CSV table of C-alpha atoms and ligand atoms in Angstrom, one decimal:
chain,number,residue,atom,x,y,z
F,214,MET,CA,31.7,-20.6,-14.1
F,215,SER,CA,29.2,-18.8,-12.7
F,216,THR,CA,25.8,-17.8,-14.2
F,217,VAL,CA,23.8,-14.7,-14.6
F,218,PHE,CA,21.5,-16.2,-11.9
F,219,GLU,CA,24.5,-16.4,-9.4
F,220,GLN,CA,25.4,-12.9,-9.6
F,221,PRO,CA,26.0,-10.8,-6.2
F,222,VAL,CA,23.5,-8.2,-6.9
F,223,ALA,CA,20.0,-8.6,-5.7
F,224,MET,CA,17.2,-8.5,-7.5
F,225,HIS,CA,15.1,-5.1,-7.2
F,226,ARG,CA,12.8,-5.1,-4.2
F,227,ARG,CA,12.8,-1.5,-2.8
F,228,GLN,CA,9.8,1.0,-3.1
F,229,PRO,CA,10.2,3.6,-5.6
F,230,SER,CA,10.7,6.2,-2.8
F,231,GLU,CA,14.0,4.8,-1.2
F,232,PRO,CA,16.8,6.4,-2.7
F,233,ALA,CA,19.0,3.8,-4.2
F,234,ALA,CA,22.5,4.0,-2.2
F,235,ALA,CA,25.6,4.4,-4.2
F,236,PRO,CA,29.0,3.4,-3.3
F,237,ALA,CA,31.3,5.6,-2.0
F,238,ARG,CA,33.3,4.2,-5.0
F,239,TRP,CA,32.4,1.8,-7.2
F,240,THR,CA,34.9,-1.5,-8.3
F,241,VAL,CA,34.8,-2.8,-11.6
F,242,ALA,CA,33.8,-5.7,-10.3
F,243,ALA,CA,30.2,-4.3,-8.8
F,244,VAL,CA,30.0,-2.6,-12.3
F,245,GLN,CA,30.6,-5.7,-13.9
F,246,ALA,CA,27.7,-7.0,-11.4
F,247,LEU,CA,25.3,-4.5,-12.9
F,248,PHE,CA,25.9,-5.4,-16.4
F,249,ASP,CA,25.4,-8.8,-15.7
F,250,LEU,CA,22.2,-8.6,-14.6
F,251,PRO,CA,18.5,-9.8,-16.4
F,252,PHE,CA,17.7,-7.2,-19.0
F,253,PRO,CA,14.8,-6.4,-17.5
F,254,GLU,CA,15.9,-6.1,-14.1
F,255,LEU,CA,19.0,-3.9,-15.3
F,256,LEU,CA,16.3,-1.2,-17.3
F,257,HIS,CA,14.0,-1.3,-14.3
F,258,ARG,CA,16.9,0.0,-12.3
F,259,ALA,CA,18.2,2.4,-14.8
F,260,GLN,CA,14.7,3.9,-15.2
F,261,THR,CA,13.7,4.1,-11.0
F,262,VAL,CA,17.4,6.0,-11.2
F,263,HIS,CA,16.5,8.1,-14.1
F,264,ARG,CA,12.7,8.7,-12.4
F,265,GLU,CA,14.3,9.6,-9.7
F,266,ASN,CA,16.6,12.5,-10.5
F,267,PHE,CA,15.0,13.7,-14.1
F,268,ASP,CA,11.9,14.1,-15.7
F,269,PRO,CA,12.4,11.1,-18.0
F,270,THR,CA,10.1,12.7,-20.9
F,271,MET,CA,12.6,15.2,-21.3
F,272,VAL,CA,15.8,14.9,-23.5
F,273,GLU,CA,18.6,17.4,-24.5
F,274,PHE,CA,19.4,18.5,-27.9
F,275,ALA,CA,23.1,19.1,-29.0
F,276,THR,CA,24.5,20.2,-32.0
F,277,LEU,CA,28.1,19.6,-33.0
F,278,LEU,CA,29.9,21.3,-35.4
F,279,SER,CA,33.9,20.5,-36.6
F,280,ILE,CA,35.5,24.1,-36.4
F,281,LYS,CA,38.8,22.5,-37.2
F,282,THR,CA,38.9,19.4,-39.1
F,283,GLY,CA,41.2,16.7,-40.3
F,284,GLY,CA,44.8,16.6,-40.4
F,285,CYS,CA,45.3,15.5,-36.6
F,286,PRO,CA,48.9,14.0,-35.7
F,287,GLU,CA,47.0,11.3,-33.4
F,288,ASP,CA,46.8,7.8,-34.2
F,289,CYS,CA,42.9,6.8,-32.2
F,290,GLY,CA,42.2,3.7,-33.6
F,291,TYR,CA,38.8,4.8,-34.5
F,292,CYS,CA,38.9,8.0,-35.8
F,293,PRO,CA,38.5,9.1,-39.6
F,294,GLN,CA,40.3,12.7,-38.7
F,295,ALA,CA,43.7,11.0,-37.6
F,296,ALA,CA,46.0,12.5,-40.9
F,297,ARG,CA,47.8,8.9,-40.9
F,298,TYR,CA,44.9,7.1,-42.3
F,299,HIS,CA,43.6,7.4,-45.4
F,300,THR,CA,39.6,7.9,-44.9
F,301,GLY,CA,38.8,10.4,-47.4
F,302,VAL,CA,38.5,13.5,-44.8
F,303,GLU,CA,39.9,16.1,-46.0
F,304,ALA,CA,42.0,18.6,-43.8
F,305,SER,CA,40.8,22.1,-43.3
F,306,LYS,CA,41.5,25.2,-41.2
F,307,LEU,CA,40.1,26.3,-38.4
F,308,MET,CA,36.6,28.5,-39.0
F,309,GLU,CA,35.9,31.8,-38.9
F,310,PRO,CA,33.3,33.6,-36.2
F,311,ALA,CA,31.0,34.4,-39.1
F,312,GLU,CA,30.8,31.1,-40.6
F,313,VAL,CA,30.5,29.6,-37.1
F,314,LEU,CA,28.0,32.3,-35.8
F,315,GLU,CA,25.7,31.5,-38.8
F,316,ALA,CA,26.0,27.4,-37.9
F,317,ALA,CA,24.8,28.2,-34.2
F,318,GLN,CA,22.1,30.2,-35.1
F,319,ARG,CA,20.9,27.4,-37.5
F,320,ALA,CA,21.3,25.0,-34.5
F,321,ARG,CA,19.6,27.5,-32.0
F,322,ASP,CA,16.2,27.9,-34.4
F,323,ALA,CA,16.5,23.9,-35.1
F,324,GLY,CA,16.0,23.8,-31.2
F,325,ALA,CA,19.1,22.9,-30.0
F,326,THR,CA,20.0,24.2,-26.4
F,327,ARG,CA,23.9,23.0,-26.2
F,328,PHE,CA,26.6,23.8,-29.3
F,329,CYS,CA,29.8,21.7,-29.3
F,330,MET,CA,32.5,22.5,-31.3
F,331,GLY,CA,35.3,20.3,-32.4
F,332,ALA,CA,38.4,20.7,-33.5
F,333,ALA,CA,40.7,17.6,-34.4
F,334,TRP,CA,43.8,19.1,-32.7
F,335,ARG,CA,46.1,17.0,-30.6
F,336,ALA,CA,46.8,19.6,-27.9
F,337,PRO,CA,45.6,24.1,-29.1
F,338,LYS,CA,48.5,26.0,-28.9
F,339,ASP,CA,48.0,29.4,-27.3
F,340,ARG,CA,46.8,31.7,-30.6
F,341,ASP,CA,44.3,28.1,-30.6
F,342,ILE,CA,42.6,28.9,-27.5
F,343,GLU,CA,42.6,32.9,-28.2
F,344,LYS,CA,40.7,32.0,-31.7
F,345,VAL,CA,38.3,29.8,-30.3
F,346,ALA,CA,37.8,31.8,-26.8
F,347,GLU,CA,36.3,34.3,-29.4
F,348,LEU,CA,33.7,31.7,-31.1
F,349,VAL,CA,32.9,30.7,-27.9
F,350,ARG,CA,32.0,34.1,-27.2
F,351,THR,CA,29.8,34.8,-30.6
F,352,VAL,CA,28.1,31.2,-29.5
F,353,LYS,CA,27.2,32.2,-26.1
F,354,ALA,CA,26.4,35.4,-27.0
F,355,LEU,CA,22.7,33.5,-29.0
F,356,GLY,CA,22.0,32.2,-25.5
F,357,LEU,CA,23.1,28.7,-26.2
F,358,GLU,CA,25.1,26.4,-23.6
F,359,THR,CA,28.4,26.2,-24.9
F,360,CYS,CA,31.0,23.2,-25.4
F,361,ALA,CA,34.3,22.7,-27.0
F,362,THR,CA,36.5,19.6,-27.5
F,363,LEU,CA,40.0,20.6,-28.5
F,364,GLY,CA,42.3,18.1,-27.2
F,365,MET,CA,45.1,17.9,-24.5
F,366,LEU,CA,44.6,21.7,-22.5
F,367,GLU,CA,47.5,23.3,-21.1
F,368,GLU,CA,47.7,25.3,-17.9
F,369,GLY,CA,45.4,28.2,-18.1
F,370,HIS,CA,43.8,27.2,-21.4
F,371,ALA,CA,40.7,26.2,-19.6
F,372,GLN,CA,40.2,29.6,-17.4
F,373,ALA,CA,40.4,31.7,-21.0
F,374,LEU,CA,38.0,29.6,-22.1
F,375,ARG,CA,36.0,29.9,-19.0
F,376,ASP,CA,36.3,33.3,-19.1
F,377,ALA,CA,35.2,33.3,-22.4
F,378,GLY,CA,31.5,31.5,-21.6
F,379,LEU,CA,32.7,28.0,-22.1
F,380,ASP,CA,30.3,25.8,-20.4
F,381,TYR,CA,31.8,22.3,-20.9
F,382,TYR,CA,34.9,21.0,-22.1
F,383,ASN,CA,34.7,17.6,-23.9
F,384,HIS,CA,37.5,15.3,-23.6
F,385,ASN,CA,36.8,11.7,-23.4
F,386,LEU,CA,38.5,8.9,-21.7
F,387,ASP,CA,37.4,6.1,-24.3
F,388,SER,CA,37.9,3.5,-23.1
F,389,ALA,CA,38.8,1.2,-20.1
F,390,PRO,CA,42.6,1.8,-18.9
F,391,ASP,CA,43.7,-1.9,-19.8
F,392,PHE,CA,42.2,-1.6,-23.1
F,393,TYR,CA,43.1,1.9,-24.0
F,394,GLY,CA,46.4,1.1,-25.4
F,395,HIS,CA,45.4,-1.1,-28.4
F,396,ILE,CA,43.7,1.7,-29.9
F,397,ILE,CA,45.7,4.8,-29.0
F,398,THR,CA,49.2,5.1,-28.7
F,399,THR,CA,50.3,8.8,-29.1
F,400,ARG,CA,49.1,9.8,-25.2
F,401,ASP,CA,48.4,8.4,-22.3
F,402,TYR,CA,45.2,7.7,-20.0
F,403,GLN,CA,46.9,10.3,-17.4
F,404,ASP,CA,47.3,13.0,-20.2
F,405,ARG,CA,43.6,12.7,-20.5
F,406,LEU,CA,42.8,12.6,-16.8
F,407,ASP,CA,45.3,15.6,-16.7
F,408,THR,CA,43.5,17.8,-19.2
F,409,LEU,CA,39.8,16.5,-17.4
F,410,ALA,CA,41.5,18.0,-14.0
F,411,ARG,CA,42.4,21.2,-15.5
F,412,VAL,CA,39.0,21.7,-16.8
F,413,ARG,CA,37.3,21.1,-12.9
F,414,ASP,CA,39.7,23.2,-11.5
F,415,ALA,CA,39.0,25.8,-13.8
F,416,GLY,CA,35.1,25.8,-13.2
F,417,VAL,CA,34.1,24.2,-16.4
F,418,LYS,CA,32.0,21.3,-16.5
F,419,VAL,CA,33.2,18.2,-18.0
F,420,CYS,CA,31.8,15.9,-20.3
F,421,CYS,CA,33.3,12.8,-20.4
F,422,GLY,CA,32.4,9.3,-21.7
F,423,GLY,CA,34.0,6.8,-24.4
F,424,ILE,CA,33.0,4.5,-27.3
F,425,VAL,CA,31.7,1.1,-26.8
F,426,GLY,CA,32.3,-1.7,-29.6
F,427,MET,CA,35.8,-1.1,-30.3
F,428,GLY,CA,36.4,-5.1,-29.9
F,429,GLU,CA,36.3,-4.6,-25.7
F,430,SER,CA,35.2,-7.3,-23.2
F,431,ARG,CA,32.5,-6.3,-21.0
F,432,LEU,CA,34.7,-6.6,-18.3
F,433,GLN,CA,36.4,-3.5,-19.8
F,434,ARG,CA,33.5,-1.9,-20.6
F,435,ALA,CA,32.3,-2.1,-17.1
F,436,GLY,CA,36.1,-0.6,-16.2
F,437,LEU,CA,35.6,2.1,-18.5
F,438,VAL,CA,32.3,3.1,-16.6
F,439,ALA,CA,34.3,2.6,-13.1
F,440,GLN,CA,36.7,5.4,-14.2
F,441,LEU,CA,34.0,7.5,-15.2
F,442,ALA,CA,31.6,7.2,-11.6
F,443,ASN,CA,35.0,7.3,-9.6
F,444,LEU,CA,35.9,11.0,-11.0
F,445,ASP,CA,35.3,13.5,-8.6
F,446,PRO,CA,32.9,14.2,-9.0
F,447,TYR,CA,31.9,12.7,-12.1
F,448,PRO,CA,31.2,14.5,-15.4
F,449,GLU,CA,28.0,16.3,-16.0
F,450,SER,CA,27.5,15.2,-18.9
F,451,VAL,CA,28.6,11.4,-20.5
F,452,PRO,CA,28.2,10.6,-24.1
F,453,ILE,CA,28.3,6.9,-24.7
F,454,ASN,CA,29.0,6.7,-28.3
F,455,HIS,CA,28.8,3.5,-30.7
F,456,LEU,CA,31.8,3.1,-32.6
F,457,VAL,CA,31.1,4.6,-36.1
F,458,ARG,CA,33.1,2.3,-38.4
F,459,VAL,CA,35.0,4.4,-40.9
F,460,GLN,CA,36.9,3.2,-43.8
F,461,GLY,CA,40.6,3.7,-43.4
F,462,THR,CA,40.3,3.8,-39.7
F,463,PRO,CA,42.1,0.3,-38.1
F,464,LEU,CA,38.8,-0.7,-36.7
F,465,ALA,CA,36.8,-0.3,-40.4
F,466,ASP,CA,36.2,-3.9,-39.9
F,467,GLN,CA,35.5,-4.5,-36.3
F,468,GLU,CA,32.5,-6.9,-35.6
F,469,PRO,CA,29.4,-5.3,-34.3
F,470,LEU,CA,29.0,-5.3,-31.2
F,471,ASP,CA,25.8,-6.9,-29.6
F,472,PRO,CA,22.7,-3.8,-29.5
F,473,PHE,CA,21.7,-5.1,-26.3
F,474,GLU,CA,25.2,-4.1,-24.9
F,475,PHE,CA,25.2,-1.1,-26.2
F,476,VAL,CA,22.2,-0.2,-24.2
F,477,ARG,CA,23.2,-2.1,-21.2
F,478,THR,CA,26.3,0.0,-21.0
F,479,VAL,CA,23.8,3.1,-21.0
F,480,ALA,CA,21.8,1.8,-18.4
F,481,VAL,CA,24.7,1.3,-16.3
F,482,ALA,CA,26.1,5.0,-17.0
F,483,ARG,CA,22.8,5.9,-15.5
F,484,ILE,CA,22.9,4.0,-12.0
F,485,THR,CA,26.5,4.9,-11.7
F,486,MET,CA,25.7,8.5,-12.6
F,487,PRO,CA,22.3,9.3,-11.5
F,488,GLN,CA,22.4,13.0,-12.1
F,489,ALA,CA,24.5,13.4,-15.3
F,490,ARG,CA,22.9,13.8,-18.8
F,491,VAL,CA,23.8,10.7,-20.3
F,492,ARG,CA,24.2,11.1,-24.1
F,493,LEU,CA,23.3,8.7,-26.4
F,494,SER,CA,25.9,9.9,-29.0
F,495,ALA,CA,27.9,8.6,-31.9
F,496,GLY,CA,26.3,5.5,-33.9
F,497,ARG,CA,22.6,6.6,-33.7
F,498,GLN,CA,22.1,6.2,-37.6
F,499,GLN,CA,23.4,2.7,-37.4
F,500,MET,CA,21.2,1.8,-34.7
F,501,GLY,CA,17.8,2.0,-35.8
F,502,ASP,CA,14.5,3.4,-33.7
F,503,ALA,CA,14.2,0.4,-31.6
F,504,VAL,CA,17.5,0.6,-29.8
F,505,GLN,CA,17.7,4.1,-29.9
F,506,ALA,CA,13.9,3.7,-27.9
F,507,LEU,CA,15.7,1.3,-25.6
F,508,CYS,CA,18.4,3.7,-24.8
F,509,PHE,CA,15.6,6.1,-24.0
F,510,LEU,CA,14.5,3.8,-21.1
F,511,ALA,CA,17.2,2.6,-20.0
F,512,GLY,CA,18.3,6.5,-19.2
F,513,ALA,CA,19.9,8.2,-21.9
F,514,ASN,CA,18.6,11.6,-21.8
F,515,SER,CA,20.6,13.5,-24.4
F,516,ILE,CA,21.7,13.4,-27.9
F,517,PHE,CA,23.5,14.7,-30.6
F,518,PHE,CA,20.9,16.5,-33.0
F,519,GLY,CA,22.2,17.7,-36.5
F,520,GLU,CA,22.8,16.2,-39.6
F,521,LYS,CA,26.5,15.5,-39.2
F,522,LEU,CA,28.5,14.6,-36.2
F,523,LEU,CA,32.0,15.5,-37.0
F,524,THR,CA,32.9,14.2,-40.0
F,525,THR,CA,30.3,11.3,-40.3
F,526,GLY,CA,26.8,11.2,-40.4
F,527,ASN,CA,23.8,11.5,-38.0
F,528,PRO,CA,19.8,11.0,-38.1
F,529,ASP,CA,18.1,13.7,-40.3
F,530,THR,CA,16.5,16.3,-37.6
F,531,GLN,CA,12.8,15.4,-39.1
F,532,ALA,CA,13.7,11.8,-38.2
F,533,ASP,CA,14.8,12.8,-34.9
F,534,LEU,CA,12.0,14.6,-34.1
F,535,GLN,CA,9.5,12.0,-35.6
F,536,LEU,CA,11.4,9.5,-32.9
F,537,MET,CA,10.6,12.1,-30.2
F,538,ALA,CA,6.8,12.4,-31.2
F,539,ARG,CA,6.6,8.5,-31.8
F,540,LEU,CA,7.4,8.2,-28.1
F,541,GLY,CA,6.0,10.8,-26.4
F,542,LEU,CA,9.6,12.4,-25.6
F,543,ARG,CA,9.9,16.1,-25.1
F,544,GLN,CA,13.2,18.3,-26.4
F,545,GLY,CA,14.2,20.6,-24.0
F,546,GLN,CA,17.1,20.6,-20.9
F,547,PRO,CA,16.7,18.1,-18.4
F,548,ALA,CA,16.7,19.5,-14.7
F,549,ALA,CA,17.4,17.5,-12.1
F,550,ILE,CA,14.0,16.4,-9.6
F,551,ARG,CA,16.9,16.3,-6.6
F,552,GLY,CA,19.5,18.9,-6.7
F,553,ASP,CA,20.7,20.7,-9.4
F,554,ALA,CA,21.9,18.2,-12.4
F,555,THR,CA,24.9,20.4,-13.0
F,556,SER,CA,25.9,19.7,-9.7
F,557,PRO,CA,26.8,15.8,-9.1
F,558,ALA,CA,28.4,16.1,-5.9
F,559,ALA,CA,25.3,15.7,-4.2
F,560,PRO,CA,24.9,13.7,-1.1
F,561,HIS,CA,24.2,10.2,-2.7
F,562,CYS,CA,26.7,10.4,-4.6
F,563,ALA,CA,29.5,12.1,-2.8
F,564,LYS,CA,32.6,10.2,-2.8
F,565,PRO,CA,34.8,9.9,0.2
J,93,SAM,N1,40.9,15.4,-31.0
J,93,SAM,C1,40.3,16.0,-29.9
J,93,SAM,C2,40.2,14.6,-28.9
J,93,SAM,O1,40.5,13.8,-29.2
J,93,SAM,O2,40.3,14.8,-27.4
J,93,SAM,C3,38.8,16.1,-29.7
J,93,SAM,C4,37.6,15.7,-30.9
J,93,SAM,S1,37.7,14.1,-31.0
J,93,SAM,C5,36.7,13.4,-32.5
J,93,SAM,C6,36.2,13.3,-30.1
J,93,SAM,C7,36.1,12.2,-29.7
J,93,SAM,O3,35.1,11.8,-30.3
J,93,SAM,C8,37.1,11.5,-29.5
J,93,SAM,O4,37.6,11.1,-27.9
J,93,SAM,C9,35.7,10.1,-29.2
J,93,SAM,O5,35.4,9.7,-28.7
J,93,SAM,C10,34.8,10.4,-30.8
J,93,SAM,N2,34.9,9.8,-32.0
J,93,SAM,C11,35.8,10.2,-32.8
J,93,SAM,N3,35.7,9.0,-33.6
J,93,SAM,C12,34.7,8.3,-33.6
J,93,SAM,C13,34.3,7.3,-33.8
J,93,SAM,N4,34.7,6.7,-35.3
J,93,SAM,N5,33.2,6.4,-33.8
J,93,SAM,C14,32.9,6.8,-32.3
J,93,SAM,N6,33.1,7.8,-31.9
J,93,SAM,C15,34.1,8.9,-32.3
J,94,DTB,C1,31.5,12.9,-28.4
J,94,DTB,O1,31.6,11.8,-27.4
J,94,DTB,N1,31.2,12.4,-29.4
J,94,DTB,C2,31.3,13.3,-30.8
J,94,DTB,C3,31.6,14.5,-29.7
J,94,DTB,N2,32.2,14.1,-28.5
J,94,DTB,C4,33.0,15.4,-30.1
J,94,DTB,C5,32.2,13.2,-31.6
J,94,DTB,C6,31.6,11.6,-32.7
J,94,DTB,C7,32.5,11.9,-33.9
J,94,DTB,C8,31.9,10.2,-34.6
J,94,DTB,C9,32.9,10.8,-35.8
J,94,DTB,C10,32.7,12.0,-36.7
J,94,DTB,O2,31.8,12.0,-37.0
J,94,DTB,O3,34.3,12.3,-37.4
J,95,SF4,FE1,42.8,13.3,-33.3
J,95,SF4,FE2,40.8,13.6,-31.9
J,95,SF4,FE3,40.8,11.9,-33.7
J,95,SF4,FE4,42.2,11.3,-31.6
J,95,SF4,S1,40.0,11.5,-31.7
J,95,SF4,S2,43.0,11.4,-34.2
J,95,SF4,S3,43.1,13.1,-31.5
J,95,SF4,S4,40.9,14.6,-33.8
């Protein structure tokens, strides 16, 4: 068996002014080799890539709102909103525009720049899309960036949302293809890729990431990151969620992941998707300040800000503002230093 000292990845020797050459396509083995680097080496590389592409002190605040909660027919093993698990989440109808407006105003006043609306649907119907389009128009009029996560999209849905002013659509791959079937059986990996292609084709920016800590191996975490990095172009926004273990879900008693492994995942996402906003997403409340600080050092430059994610807790806003102050980080929209952060098909990350 090889040791960490025998990995086929050279130690960092180049000068900061030389941009890192990214492979045209990431193999799972190449991504795993990054995961296997000694921790200081991995963090140094991730920080270098982060600094080459962004101001490393700038962190984006996005606020989430569950606009339609619970009662979902899918069987995602991590999810408190699946109707088949007894999690105590009550199903509710789609929120009215006035309620969403109020929540978006509060988020903007608290400093959020992006507002993400989530619905516990397998796939929205045409009439749901019309209603969400109205919500998007309402939020957009406040000057916020808009994001929605509504499940699988049919032909025409992404265009309708784009026309209403949707900036981003969030749809996660969640895990590596060879682990996915352990977690979800009611839709397959290809369904997710199809929705992502529709979003991309409609000209809506892609927010796509996954969850770690569900019992996957390191190789499977590398498999997830390789899938994300090989999307052509890679997503503009990459949420890295730590599993929030919710009573009643099949993953409620999942053994906790080593926190350094979560930090490694953030670092590898940063290295393989240099110009993406890498979001330190679900799981921050359970993580503690020190692990979050390591994630920022590893290249995370976005968080969910606000006391709730969709149905579970998030750190309170005062605690987040204090953490930012203690670390000397600034809230804002991280802009790419070279090129446009929202156009990942920059020369050094173009695919063949
Ligand atoms: N129903 C839509 C769908 O699944 O596409 C949108 C909402 S769904 C809740 C959005 C994402 O939240 C999931 O893809 C998953 O990555 C994340 N998520 C849900 N439950 C989670 C949990 N317990 N821990 C971490 N992430 C979670
Ligand atoms: C994403 O990747 N993470 C967010 C957002 N996209 C929609 C959702 C996290 C949900 C955590 C469990 C909950 O609060 O229900
Ligand atoms: Fe439904 Fe989305 Fe939860 Fe899966 S993750 S059960 S699709 S709300």
